[in-house]
Coordinates of C-alpha atoms in Angstrom, one line a residue:
M920 CA 76.0 -65.2 -54.9
A921 CA 72.4 -66.3 -54.2
G922 CA 69.0 -66.3 -55.7
A923 CA 66.0 -66.6 -53.4
T924 CA 62.3 -66.8 -52.9
A925 CA 60.5 -66.2 -49.6
E926 CA 61.4 -69.7 -48.2
R927 CA 64.0 -71.1 -50.5
Q928 CA 67.3 -69.9 -52.0
V929 CA 70.0 -71.2 -54.2
I930 CA 73.7 -70.4 -53.4
Q931 CA 76.9 -70.9 -55.3
L932 CA 79.7 -72.8 -53.6
P933 CA 83.0 -72.9 -55.5
I934 CA 84.7 -76.3 -55.5
E935 CA 87.6 -76.1 -58.0
P936 CA 88.4 -73.7 -60.9
G937 CA 85.5 -74.0 -63.4
L938 CA 83.5 -76.2 -61.0
I939 CA 80.8 -75.0 -58.6
C940 CA 78.1 -76.4 -56.5
L941 CA 74.6 -74.9 -56.9
R942 CA 72.9 -75.7 -53.6
G943 CA 69.2 -75.2 -53.0
L944 CA 68.3 -74.4 -49.4
S945 CA 65.0 -74.9 -47.6
P946 CA 65.0 -74.2 -43.9
K947 CA 61.6 -75.9 -43.5
R948 CA 60.5 -79.4 -44.1
L949 CA 60.1 -79.6 -47.9
R950 CA 57.8 -82.6 -48.2
F951 CA 56.0 -85.1 -45.9
E952 CA 57.9 -88.2 -47.0
V953 CA 59.4 -90.2 -44.2
E954 CA 63.0 -89.2 -45.1
Y955 CA 62.2 -85.6 -44.0
G956 CA 61.0 -86.6 -40.6
L957 CA 63.7 -84.9 -38.6
E958 CA 62.4 -81.6 -39.8
R959 CA 65.8 -79.9 -40.2
G960 CA 65.1 -78.5 -43.6
T961 CA 67.0 -79.7 -46.6
S962 CA 69.5 -78.9 -49.3
A963 CA 69.6 -80.0 -52.9
N964 CA 73.1 -80.2 -54.5
S965 CA 73.9 -80.0 -58.2
F966 CA 77.3 -79.5 -59.8
L967 CA 78.1 -77.2 -62.7
F968 CA 81.2 -77.5 -64.9
L969 CA 81.3 -74.1 -66.4
P970 CA 81.4 -73.5 -70.2
S971 CA 84.4 -72.1 -72.0
S972 CA 85.4 -71.2 -75.5
D973 CA 86.1 -74.8 -76.3
T974 CA 83.9 -76.9 -74.0
S975 CA 80.2 -76.8 -73.2
A976 CA 78.6 -76.5 -69.8
L977 CA 77.9 -79.8 -67.9
L978 CA 75.3 -79.9 -65.2
V979 CA 75.2 -82.9 -62.8
H980 CA 72.1 -83.8 -60.8
P981 CA 69.8 -80.8 -61.2
P982 CA 67.2 -80.5 -58.4
G983 CA 63.4 -80.7 -58.7
A984 CA 60.9 -77.9 -59.4
S985 CA 60.7 -77.0 -55.7
F986 CA 63.8 -74.8 -56.3
A987 CA 63.0 -73.8 -59.9
E988 CA 62.8 -70.0 -59.7
P989 CA 66.0 -69.2 -57.8
Y990 CA 67.8 -72.1 -59.5
L991 CA 67.1 -71.0 -63.0
E992 CA 68.0 -67.5 -62.1
Q993 CA 71.5 -68.6 -60.9
L994 CA 72.0 -70.9 -63.8
A995 CA 71.2 -68.2 -66.4
D996 CA 73.9 -66.0 -64.9
L997 CA 76.5 -68.8 -65.4
V998 CA 75.4 -70.4 -68.7
P999 CA 74.3 -68.3 -71.7
S1000 CA 71.0 -69.4 -73.2
D1001 CA 72.6 -69.9 -76.6
S1002 CA 75.3 -72.3 -75.2
E1003 CA 75.1 -76.0 -75.3
L1004 CA 74.1 -77.5 -71.9
Q1005 CA 74.7 -81.1 -71.1
V1006 CA 72.7 -82.5 -68.1
V1007 CA 73.4 -85.7 -66.2
V1008 CA 70.1 -86.9 -64.9
S1009 CA 70.0 -89.4 -62.0
H1010 CA 66.8 -89.4 -60.0
V1011 CA 63.8 -89.1 -62.4
N1012 CA 60.4 -88.2 -61.1
P1013 CA 57.7 -85.7 -62.1
N1014 CA 59.2 -83.0 -59.9
R1015 CA 62.5 -83.2 -61.7
I1016 CA 60.8 -83.5 -65.1
A1017 CA 59.1 -80.2 -64.4
L1018 CA 62.5 -78.5 -64.0
L1019 CA 63.9 -80.2 -67.0
H1020 CA 61.0 -78.8 -69.0
E1021 CA 62.1 -75.3 -68.0
L1022 CA 65.7 -76.1 -68.9
A1023 CA 64.6 -77.3 -72.4
R1024 CA 62.6 -74.0 -72.9
R1025 CA 65.5 -71.8 -72.0
W1026 CA 68.5 -73.7 -73.4
Q1027 CA 67.7 -74.8 -77.0
K1028 CA 70.9 -76.8 -77.1
L1029 CA 70.1 -78.9 -74.1
R1030 CA 71.4 -82.5 -74.1
L1031 CA 70.4 -85.1 -71.5
I1032 CA 72.5 -88.0 -70.2
A1033 CA 70.9 -90.8 -68.3
S1034 CA 71.2 -94.5 -67.5
N1035 CA 69.1 -97.0 -69.4
P1036 CA 66.3 -97.1 -66.8
G1037 CA 66.6 -93.4 -66.3
A1038 CA 66.1 -92.9 -70.1
K1039 CA 63.0 -95.0 -70.0
L1040 CA 61.6 -93.0 -67.2
L1041 CA 62.4 -89.8 -69.0
Q1042 CA 60.6 -91.0 -72.1
D1043 CA 57.6 -92.3 -70.1
L1044 CA 57.1 -89.2 -68.0
W1045 CA 58.2 -86.3 -70.3
S1046 CA 54.8 -85.8 -71.9
Q1047 CA 52.6 -87.0 -69.1
R1048 CA 52.8 -83.8 -67.1
K1049 CA 50.3 -81.1 -67.8
P1050 CA 51.6 -77.5 -68.2
T1051 CA 50.4 -75.0 -65.7
E1052 CA 48.7 -71.7 -66.6
Q1053 CA 51.9 -69.8 -66.1
E1054 CA 53.8 -72.1 -68.5
A1055 CA 53.8 -72.2 -72.3
P1056 CA 50.7 -73.9 -73.8
A1057 CA 52.8 -76.8 -75.1
L1058 CA 55.5 -78.9 -73.5
P1059 CA 58.9 -78.8 -75.1
E1060 CA 60.1 -81.8 -77.0
L1061 CA 62.3 -84.3 -75.3
P1062 CA 65.9 -83.1 -75.9
P1063 CA 68.5 -85.4 -77.5
L1064 CA 69.3 -88.2 -75.0
T1065 CA 72.6 -90.1 -74.4
V1066 CA 72.1 -93.4 -72.7
V1067 CA 74.8 -94.7 -70.3
R1068 CA 74.8 -98.5 -70.2
G1069 CA 76.7 -99.5 -67.1
E1070 CA 79.5 -97.0 -67.3
D1071 CA 80.8 -94.2 -69.5
S1072 CA 83.3 -91.3 -69.3
L1073 CA 83.3 -87.7 -70.4
E1074 CA 86.7 -86.1 -71.4
R1075 CA 86.5 -82.3 -71.2
A1076 CA 88.7 -79.8 -72.9
D1077 CA 89.2 -78.0 -69.5
G1078 CA 91.0 -81.1 -68.2
Y1079 CA 88.2 -82.6 -66.1
R1080 CA 87.4 -86.3 -66.6
I1081 CA 84.0 -87.5 -65.4
N1082 CA 83.2 -91.2 -65.1
L1083 CA 79.5 -91.9 -65.1
L1084 CA 78.5 -95.0 -63.1
S1085 CA 75.0 -96.6 -63.1
A1086 CA 73.9 -97.3 -59.5
P1087 CA 70.4 -98.8 -59.8
T1088 CA 68.3 -99.6 -56.8
P1089 CA 64.5 -100.4 -56.5
R1090 CA 63.8 -96.9 -55.2
W1091 CA 66.0 -95.1 -57.8
P1092 CA 66.4 -97.4 -60.8
G1093 CA 67.9 -94.6 -62.9
A1094 CA 70.5 -93.6 -60.4
L1095 CA 73.7 -92.4 -62.1
M1096 CA 76.8 -91.3 -60.0
A1097 CA 79.5 -89.0 -61.4
F1098 CA 83.1 -89.3 -60.4
E1099 CA 85.6 -86.6 -61.4
E1100 CA 89.0 -88.3 -61.6
T1101 CA 91.4 -85.3 -61.2
T1102 CA 89.8 -84.0 -58.0
G1103 CA 88.6 -87.4 -56.6
L1104 CA 85.1 -85.9 -56.2
L1105 CA 82.3 -88.4 -56.1
M1106 CA 78.9 -86.9 -56.9
S1107 CA 76.8 -89.6 -55.3
G1108 CA 73.2 -88.5 -55.7
K1109 CA 71.0 -90.1 -53.1
F1110 CA 73.7 -92.2 -51.6
F1111 CA 75.3 -90.8 -48.3
S1112 CA 72.7 -87.9 -48.2
A1113 CA 71.3 -86.1 -45.2
H1114 CA 68.4 -83.7 -45.1
L1115 CA 70.1 -80.6 -43.6
C1116 CA 69.8 -76.9 -44.4
S1117 CA 73.5 -76.0 -44.4
Q1118 CA 75.4 -73.3 -46.3
E1119 CA 78.8 -74.9 -45.6
W1120 CA 80.3 -76.9 -48.5
A1121 CA 81.5 -79.8 -46.2
E1122 CA 80.5 -81.1 -42.8
A1123 CA 82.6 -79.8 -39.8
N1124 CA 83.2 -83.3 -38.5
R1125 CA 81.6 -86.8 -38.6
S1126 CA 79.5 -86.4 -35.5
S1127 CA 77.9 -83.2 -36.8
T1128 CA 75.9 -85.1 -39.4
E1129 CA 76.0 -88.7 -38.2
E1130 CA 72.4 -88.9 -36.9
D1131 CA 71.1 -87.3 -40.1
R1132 CA 72.9 -89.6 -42.4
R1133 CA 71.9 -92.6 -40.3
Y1134 CA 68.3 -91.5 -40.4
F1135 CA 68.4 -91.1 -44.2
Y1136 CA 69.9 -94.6 -44.5
D1137 CA 67.3 -96.2 -42.2
C1138 CA 64.4 -94.5 -44.1
L1139 CA 65.5 -95.2 -47.7
M1140 CA 68.6 -97.4 -47.9
A1141 CA 67.9 -100.2 -45.4
P1142 CA 65.1 -101.8 -47.4
M1143 CA 67.6 -102.1 -50.3
A1144 CA 70.6 -103.2 -48.3
R1145 CA 71.8 -105.8 -50.8
Q1146 CA 71.6 -103.4 -53.8
V1147 CA 73.4 -100.7 -51.7
E1148 CA 76.1 -103.2 -50.9
A1149 CA 76.6 -103.8 -54.6
V1150 CA 77.0 -100.0 -55.2
L1151 CA 79.5 -99.8 -52.3
N1152 CA 81.6 -102.6 -54.0
R1153 CA 81.7 -100.6 -57.2
I1154 CA 82.9 -97.4 -55.7
D1155 CA 85.6 -99.2 -53.7
E1156 CA 87.6 -99.1 -56.9
L1157 CA 87.5 -95.3 -57.1
S1158 CA 90.2 -93.0 -55.8
I1159 CA 87.8 -90.9 -53.8
R1160 CA 88.9 -87.8 -52.0
C1161 CA 85.5 -86.2 -51.2
I1162 CA 81.9 -87.3 -51.5
A1163 CA 79.3 -84.8 -52.5
P1164 CA 75.8 -86.2 -52.1
G1165 CA 72.5 -84.9 -53.5
H1166 CA 71.4 -83.6 -50.1
G1167 CA 73.4 -82.2 -47.3
P1168 CA 77.0 -81.0 -46.9
A1169 CA 79.9 -82.8 -48.6
I1170 CA 82.0 -85.4 -46.7
A1171 CA 85.7 -84.3 -47.2
E1172 CA 87.4 -85.9 -44.2
S1173 CA 85.4 -88.8 -42.9
W1174 CA 84.0 -90.4 -46.0
R1175 CA 85.9 -93.7 -45.3
S1176 CA 84.2 -94.1 -42.0
L1177 CA 80.8 -93.3 -43.6
L1178 CA 81.4 -96.1 -46.1
V1179 CA 82.2 -98.4 -43.2
D1180 CA 79.0 -97.3 -41.5
Y1181 CA 76.9 -98.0 -44.6
R1182 CA 78.2 -101.6 -44.6
R1183 CA 77.7 -102.0 -40.9
W1184 CA 74.2 -100.7 -41.0
G1185 CA 73.4 -103.1 -43.9
E1186 CA 74.9 -106.1 -42.1
S1187 CA 72.3 -105.7 -39.3
Q1188 CA 69.6 -106.1 -41.9
E1189 CA 71.2 -109.1 -43.5
R1190 CA 71.5 -110.9 -40.2
S1191 CA 67.7 -111.2 -39.9
S1192 CA 66.2 -114.6 -40.5
L1193 CA 62.9 -113.0 -41.4
S1194 CA 62.1 -110.9 -44.4
V1195 CA 59.2 -109.0 -45.9
A1196 CA 59.0 -108.7 -49.7
L1197 CA 57.9 -105.1 -50.7
L1198 CA 56.7 -105.1 -54.3
F1199 CA 55.7 -101.8 -55.9
A1200 CA 55.6 -99.5 -58.9
S1201 CA 55.3 -95.7 -58.6
A1202 CA 54.4 -93.3 -61.4
Y1203 CA 54.6 -90.1 -59.5
G1204 CA 56.5 -91.1 -56.3
N1205 CA 53.4 -91.3 -54.0
T1206 CA 53.2 -95.0 -53.9
A1207 CA 56.9 -95.2 -53.3
A1208 CA 56.5 -92.8 -50.4
I1209 CA 53.9 -95.2 -48.9
A1210 CA 56.4 -98.1 -49.5
D1211 CA 59.2 -96.2 -47.7
A1212 CA 57.1 -95.6 -44.6
L1213 CA 55.9 -99.2 -44.4
A1214 CA 59.5 -100.4 -44.9
Q1215 CA 60.8 -98.0 -42.2
G1216 CA 58.3 -99.5 -39.7
V1217 CA 59.2 -103.1 -40.6
S1218 CA 62.9 -102.4 -40.4
R1219 CA 62.6 -101.0 -36.9
T1220 CA 61.7 -104.5 -35.6
G1221 CA 64.9 -105.9 -37.1
V1222 CA 63.0 -107.8 -39.9
R1223 CA 64.7 -107.5 -43.3
V1224 CA 62.9 -105.7 -46.1
E1225 CA 63.4 -106.8 -49.7
S1226 CA 62.3 -103.9 -52.0
V1227 CA 61.4 -104.8 -55.5
N1228 CA 60.5 -102.2 -58.2
C1229 CA 58.4 -104.3 -60.5
E1230 CA 59.0 -102.1 -63.5
F1231 CA 62.8 -102.8 -63.5
T1232 CA 63.2 -106.2 -61.8
P1233 CA 63.9 -109.4 -63.8
A1234 CA 61.3 -112.1 -63.5
E1235 CA 63.7 -114.6 -61.9
K1236 CA 64.6 -112.1 -59.1
L1237 CA 60.9 -111.3 -58.5
L1238 CA 60.1 -115.0 -58.2
E1239 CA 63.0 -115.6 -55.9
T1240 CA 61.9 -112.8 -53.6
I1241 CA 58.3 -114.1 -53.5
R1242 CA 59.3 -117.6 -52.7
S1243 CA 61.8 -116.7 -49.9
C1244 CA 59.9 -114.1 -48.0
D1245 CA 57.9 -114.5 -44.8
A1246 CA 55.3 -111.8 -45.7
L1247 CA 54.5 -109.9 -48.9
L1248 CA 53.4 -106.4 -49.5
I1249 CA 52.4 -105.2 -52.9
G1250 CA 51.6 -101.6 -53.9
S1251 CA 50.3 -99.8 -57.0
P1252 CA 49.2 -96.4 -58.3
T1253 CA 46.0 -96.2 -60.2
L1254 CA 46.6 -94.9 -63.7
G1255 CA 43.6 -94.4 -66.0
G1256 CA 41.5 -96.7 -63.8
H1257 CA 44.0 -99.5 -64.0
A1258 CA 47.1 -101.0 -62.4
P1259 CA 50.4 -100.6 -64.4
T1260 CA 51.3 -103.7 -66.4
P1261 CA 54.3 -104.6 -64.3
I1262 CA 52.1 -104.8 -61.2
V1263 CA 49.5 -106.9 -63.0
S1264 CA 52.3 -109.2 -64.0
A1265 CA 53.8 -109.4 -60.5
L1266 CA 50.3 -110.1 -59.1
G1267 CA 50.1 -113.1 -61.5
T1268 CA 53.4 -114.4 -60.2
V1269 CA 52.2 -114.0 -56.6
L1270 CA 49.0 -115.8 -57.3
A1271 CA 50.8 -118.6 -59.0
E1272 CA 53.8 -119.0 -56.7
G1273 CA 53.0 -117.3 -53.4
D1274 CA 52.6 -119.2 -50.1
R1275 CA 49.1 -118.9 -48.8
S1276 CA 50.3 -119.5 -45.2
K1277 CA 52.2 -116.2 -45.3
P1278 CA 50.5 -112.8 -44.7
V1279 CA 50.1 -110.2 -47.4
G1280 CA 49.3 -106.5 -47.5
V1281 CA 48.1 -104.1 -50.2
F1282 CA 48.7 -100.4 -50.6
G1283 CA 48.6 -97.7 -53.1
S1284 CA 47.9 -94.1 -54.1
F1285 CA 45.3 -92.7 -56.4
G1286 CA 43.9 -89.4 -57.7
W1287 CA 40.2 -89.9 -58.4
S1288 CA 39.6 -93.6 -57.8
G1289 CA 41.5 -96.7 -56.6
E1290 CA 40.8 -99.5 -59.0
A1291 CA 44.3 -100.8 -58.8
I1292 CA 44.1 -101.3 -55.0
D1293 CA 40.7 -103.0 -55.4
L1294 CA 42.2 -105.3 -58.0
L1295 CA 45.1 -106.3 -55.8
E1296 CA 42.8 -106.9 -52.8
S1297 CA 40.1 -108.9 -54.6
K1298 CA 42.6 -111.2 -56.4
L1299 CA 44.6 -111.9 -53.3
R1300 CA 41.5 -112.5 -51.1
D1301 CA 40.0 -114.8 -53.8
G1302 CA 43.3 -116.5 -54.1
G1303 CA 43.2 -117.6 -50.4
F1304 CA 45.7 -115.2 -48.9
S1305 CA 45.3 -113.8 -45.4
F1306 CA 45.9 -110.1 -44.9
A1307 CA 48.2 -108.7 -42.3
F1308 CA 46.3 -105.3 -42.3
E1309 CA 43.5 -103.7 -44.2
P1310 CA 44.4 -102.3 -47.6
V1311 CA 46.1 -98.9 -47.4
R1312 CA 44.5 -96.3 -49.7
V1313 CA 46.1 -92.8 -49.9
K1314 CA 44.7 -90.1 -52.1
F1315 CA 47.5 -88.3 -53.8
S1316 CA 50.5 -88.1 -51.4
P1317 CA 50.6 -89.1 -47.7
D1318 CA 50.7 -86.4 -45.0
A1319 CA 52.7 -86.5 -41.8
A1320 CA 50.0 -88.2 -39.8
T1321 CA 49.5 -90.8 -42.5
I1322 CA 53.2 -91.5 -42.7
K1323 CA 53.3 -92.1 -38.9
T1324 CA 50.3 -94.5 -39.2
L1325 CA 52.1 -96.3 -42.1
E1326 CA 55.3 -96.7 -40.0
E1327 CA 53.3 -98.2 -37.1
T1328 CA 51.5 -100.5 -39.5
G1329 CA 54.8 -101.8 -40.7
T1330 CA 56.1 -102.2 -37.2
G1331 CA 53.0 -104.2 -36.3
L1332 CA 53.7 -106.6 -39.2
G1333 CA 57.3 -107.0 -38.1
R1334 CA 56.3 -107.7 -34.5
S1335 CA 53.7 -110.3 -35.6
L1336 CA 56.3 -112.2 -37.7
I1337 CA 58.8 -112.2 -34.8
T1338 CA 56.1 -113.5 -32.4
A1339 CA 55.1 -116.2 -34.8
Q1340 CA 58.7 -117.3 -35.2
R1341 CA 59.2 -117.5 -31.4
K1342 CA 56.1 -119.6 -31.0
A1343 CA 57.2 -121.9 -33.7
Q1344 CA 60.7 -122.2 -32.1
R1345 CA 59.1 -123.0 -28.7
R1346 CA 57.0 -125.7 -30.3
S1347 CA 59.9 -127.3 -32.0
S1348 CA 62.3 -127.3 -29.1
T1349 CA 61.9 -128.1 -25.4
S1350 CA 65.1 -126.2 -24.3
G1351 CA 67.3 -123.4 -25.3
G1352 CA 66.5 -120.0 -26.8
L1353 CA 64.6 -117.5 -24.6
S1354 CA 63.8 -120.0 -21.9
E1355 CA 67.5 -120.8 -21.5
S1356 CA 68.4 -117.1 -21.4
R1357 CA 65.8 -116.6 -18.6
S1358 CA 67.5 -119.3 -16.5
N1359 CA 71.0 -117.8 -17.0
P1360 CA 72.3 -116.6 -13.6
A1361 CA 73.7 -113.4 -15.2
V1362 CA 70.4 -112.6 -16.9
L1363 CA 68.5 -113.3 -13.6
A1364 CA 70.9 -111.0 -11.8
L1365 CA 70.4 -108.3 -14.4
G1366 CA 66.7 -108.4 -13.7
R1367 CA 67.4 -107.2 -10.2
V1368 CA 68.5 -103.8 -11.6
V1369 CA 65.4 -101.8 -10.9
G1370 CA 64.2 -98.4 -12.2
S1371 CA 61.5 -96.0 -11.5
L1372 CA 58.2 -96.3 -13.3
C1373 CA 57.6 -93.4 -15.6
V1374 CA 55.5 -92.4 -18.6
L1375 CA 57.4 -90.6 -21.4
T1376 CA 55.1 -88.3 -23.3
T1377 CA 55.8 -86.1 -26.3
R1378 CA 54.2 -83.8 -28.9
K1379 CA 55.9 -82.5 -32.0
G1380 CA 54.7 -80.0 -34.6
A1381 CA 51.4 -78.1 -34.7
G1382 CA 48.0 -78.1 -36.4
E1383 CA 47.3 -81.0 -38.7
S1384 CA 50.9 -82.0 -38.9
Q1385 CA 51.2 -82.4 -35.1
L1386 CA 52.5 -85.8 -34.0
S1387 CA 52.3 -87.3 -30.5
G1388 CA 53.5 -90.4 -28.6
A1389 CA 53.9 -92.0 -25.3
M1390 CA 55.4 -95.1 -23.6
V1391 CA 55.9 -96.6 -20.2
A1392 CA 59.6 -96.3 -19.3
S1393 CA 61.4 -97.9 -16.4
W1394 CA 65.0 -98.0 -17.8
V1395 CA 65.6 -94.4 -16.6
S1396 CA 68.5 -93.0 -14.8
Q1397 CA 70.0 -89.7 -13.9
A1398 CA 73.1 -89.2 -16.0
S1399 CA 74.6 -85.8 -15.1
F1400 CA 74.5 -83.1 -12.4
S1401 CA 75.6 -80.1 -14.5
P1402 CA 73.7 -79.7 -16.6
P1403 CA 71.0 -81.8 -15.0
G1404 CA 70.4 -84.7 -17.4
L1405 CA 69.0 -88.2 -17.6
T1406 CA 69.0 -91.2 -19.9
V1407 CA 66.1 -93.4 -21.0
A1408 CA 66.3 -96.6 -23.1
V1409 CA 63.8 -96.8 -25.9
A1410 CA 63.3 -100.0 -27.9
K1411 CA 63.9 -99.5 -31.6
D1412 CA 60.4 -100.7 -32.5
R1413 CA 58.6 -98.2 -30.3
A1414 CA 56.5 -95.8 -32.3
V1415 CA 57.6 -92.9 -30.0
E1416 CA 61.2 -93.5 -31.0
A1417 CA 60.7 -91.6 -34.2
L1418 CA 59.9 -88.5 -32.1
L1419 CA 63.0 -88.7 -29.9
H1420 CA 65.9 -87.4 -32.1
V1421 CA 68.4 -84.8 -31.2
G1422 CA 66.6 -81.5 -30.7
D1423 CA 63.2 -83.1 -29.9
S1424 CA 61.5 -82.6 -26.6
F1425 CA 59.6 -84.8 -24.2
A1426 CA 58.2 -84.9 -20.7
L1427 CA 59.0 -87.6 -18.2
N1428 CA 56.1 -88.3 -15.8
V1429 CA 57.4 -90.1 -12.7
L1430 CA 54.6 -92.3 -11.3
A1431 CA 53.7 -92.6 -7.6
S1432 CA 53.7 -95.9 -5.8
G1433 CA 50.1 -97.2 -5.3
R1434 CA 48.8 -94.9 -8.1
E1435 CA 50.6 -96.4 -11.1
S1436 CA 47.9 -98.8 -12.2
G1437 CA 45.8 -96.2 -14.2
P1438 CA 48.6 -94.8 -16.3
M1439 CA 50.1 -98.3 -16.8
K1440 CA 46.8 -99.6 -18.0
Q1441 CA 46.4 -96.7 -20.4
F1442 CA 49.9 -96.8 -21.9
L1443 CA 50.6 -100.5 -21.9
Q1444 CA 47.5 -101.4 -24.0
P1445 CA 48.0 -102.2 -27.6
F1446 CA 47.2 -99.2 -29.9
A1447 CA 46.0 -99.4 -33.5
P1448 CA 48.4 -97.8 -36.0
G1449 CA 48.0 -94.0 -35.8
A1450 CA 45.8 -94.1 -32.7
D1451 CA 45.9 -91.1 -30.3
R1452 CA 47.7 -92.3 -27.1
F1453 CA 46.1 -89.5 -25.1
A1454 CA 42.4 -89.9 -26.2
G1455 CA 40.1 -89.4 -23.2
L1456 CA 42.8 -88.1 -20.9
E1457 CA 42.8 -84.8 -19.1
L1458 CA 46.3 -83.5 -19.5
E1459 CA 48.3 -80.5 -18.4
Q1460 CA 51.1 -78.9 -20.4
S1461 CA 54.7 -78.3 -19.4
P1462 CA 56.5 -75.0 -20.1
G1463 CA 58.0 -76.7 -23.1
G1464 CA 54.6 -77.6 -24.5
Q1465 CA 54.8 -81.3 -23.5
P1466 CA 51.9 -83.4 -22.1
I1467 CA 51.8 -83.8 -18.3
L1468 CA 49.8 -86.4 -16.4
P1469 CA 48.1 -84.8 -13.4
E1470 CA 48.3 -88.0 -11.3
A1471 CA 52.1 -88.2 -11.7
L1472 CA 54.4 -87.8 -8.6
A1473 CA 56.7 -85.5 -10.5
W1474 CA 57.4 -84.3 -14.1
L1475 CA 60.5 -83.2 -16.0
D1476 CA 60.7 -81.2 -19.2
C1477 CA 63.5 -82.7 -21.3
S1478 CA 65.4 -81.9 -24.5
V1479 CA 67.2 -84.7 -26.4
K1480 CA 70.9 -84.0 -26.8
Q1481 CA 72.5 -87.3 -27.7
R1482 CA 71.5 -90.8 -28.9
M1483 CA 73.6 -94.0 -28.6
E1484 CA 72.7 -97.3 -30.4
C1485 CA 72.7 -100.1 -27.8
G1486 CA 71.6 -103.4 -29.5
D1487 CA 67.9 -103.5 -29.8
H1488 CA 67.5 -100.1 -28.0
W1489 CA 68.4 -96.5 -28.4
L1490 CA 69.8 -94.8 -25.3
I1491 CA 68.5 -91.3 -25.2
Y1492 CA 70.4 -88.6 -23.2
A1493 CA 68.3 -85.5 -22.4
Q1494 CA 68.9 -82.4 -20.5
V1495 CA 66.3 -81.3 -18.0
G1496 CA 65.0 -77.7 -18.6
S1497 CA 62.3 -77.5 -15.9
G1498 CA 60.2 -79.8 -13.7
A1499 CA 58.0 -80.0 -10.6
L1500 CA 57.3 -82.3 -7.7
L1501 CA 53.5 -82.7 -7.6
D1502 CA 53.2 -84.8 -4.4
A1503 CA 56.0 -84.5 -1.8
E1504 CA 54.5 -87.2 0.4
A1505 CA 54.3 -90.0 -2.2
T1506 CA 57.1 -92.4 -3.1
T1507 CA 58.3 -93.3 -6.5
A1508 CA 56.8 -96.4 -8.1
V1509 CA 59.5 -99.0 -8.9
H1510 CA 59.5 -101.7 -11.5
Q1511 CA 60.5 -105.1 -10.1
R1512 CA 61.6 -107.7 -12.6
R1513 CA 62.4 -111.5 -12.3
S1514 CA 64.7 -111.6 -15.2
G1515 CA 66.8 -109.3 -17.4
A1516 CA 65.4 -111.1 -20.5
N1517 CA 62.2 -109.1 -20.5
Y1518 CA 60.6 -105.9 -19.3

């Protein structure tokens, strides 16, 4: 059965007798936050233990208001309005509060279950939201609330036993996992999620969702790697048979390998000797979305991000993070013309304990004014701190172009920290390090592997949400005859990397010997975050809609089919759909290198 609107629907997926998954499906990008960047739609999973004559209905992880109409229609068919309805709430934000308001109006015997931080957020946000014209003139009262402190269990008359596990992180302080003992089903919330619009209960195999789950991890989990590791340690004790996350298909067969991957991905963050402290508070999720994008950009460079939600972080942990970081970013919403109290307190700690030799950055969202951002900027400047970038001010929520600019801003910060570290290492040592690697015979020999000079160009989306990118590429090779295909290596910290996932398209412009200086000068120059790489250029368009450089020797229209992680690069395999030779007399420009330790 399914309930639907024009773009979104909710379907029922039976799991066990008396237990179903209510899955909201959206084939289009639901929001502009960085986690939706692959643009493969999304799904929102909630889990309903059906009512019976001797037990009430239990709803785990209801979605946000984006799916309200079809979701409430489905739920009403399954749970009578005069029945008691218990709801386990995990991720608390205004979007979910709006749906909980509707549940409270329709089910008078509604009972909420939340972790201690989740309960605080529910109490803080419940009455802040203004009802729309279509809603009742007054908001319903907050239903009775059961608080889970650490861990609790629910014994049901139908035989199901649900363990509730608090799993706090800076991004989701109220996170509450639910583990059903008799089936081994872990309802994990944000953990192990992937934004995919799929009607299948479980993934077909590991490879079918691997890129999507890795992308979700990189966007949201990597900046909290240490807290994620603590959650992994807790669930190691559970007799899991299947993981059902809040987004995407369940993992029934390969969940063990996914847990291993989560640890491996986190270890790469922990190995970094550099770290950026990311301090924030977020009333409506907009400032958190800015923080996510900045963190994504920093993480691409291999620099570790330490996320700190100032509202739920102990003072000693905050102080430790401030003292140990190599750069510090602090973000705040503006509420009633002011910064929230936890941010003001954190600012005081930064001013008292922060190292003035380390760069800082300020960001925030606002509705009508931005006094909180002004406060952070003025206090830090007056306190003698140097800024890594100009303060970031976003009215309401960031759009796709702003998200891309924020990612590039974070990448710029990460690169600057790495450059400063390398300079310091060269000053403190007369041998070893990069200089030693450049004199290594094997590295010198590797530099003699040459490649053609090309410019990779790409555009994605349309209208105001269109994104574009370009890079000079010389690590290019034909990879297959049938179908015709090639590989190109893309550094992880390249801005264009975000536009080269499976299903994306690009053009490869092969440069001509003797005519490569113009394109090289254009695309090797440093670009400001968000800058148009094609500004001032006269471009043609490939059949696939990709930018073509008229001065190129040849061009190829390519579609990304696979990606392989190779150290500090991604190796992109793409199939060639079309192409043309523009100058049959010219020869291909080749990139000659002296060493395999640099480009």
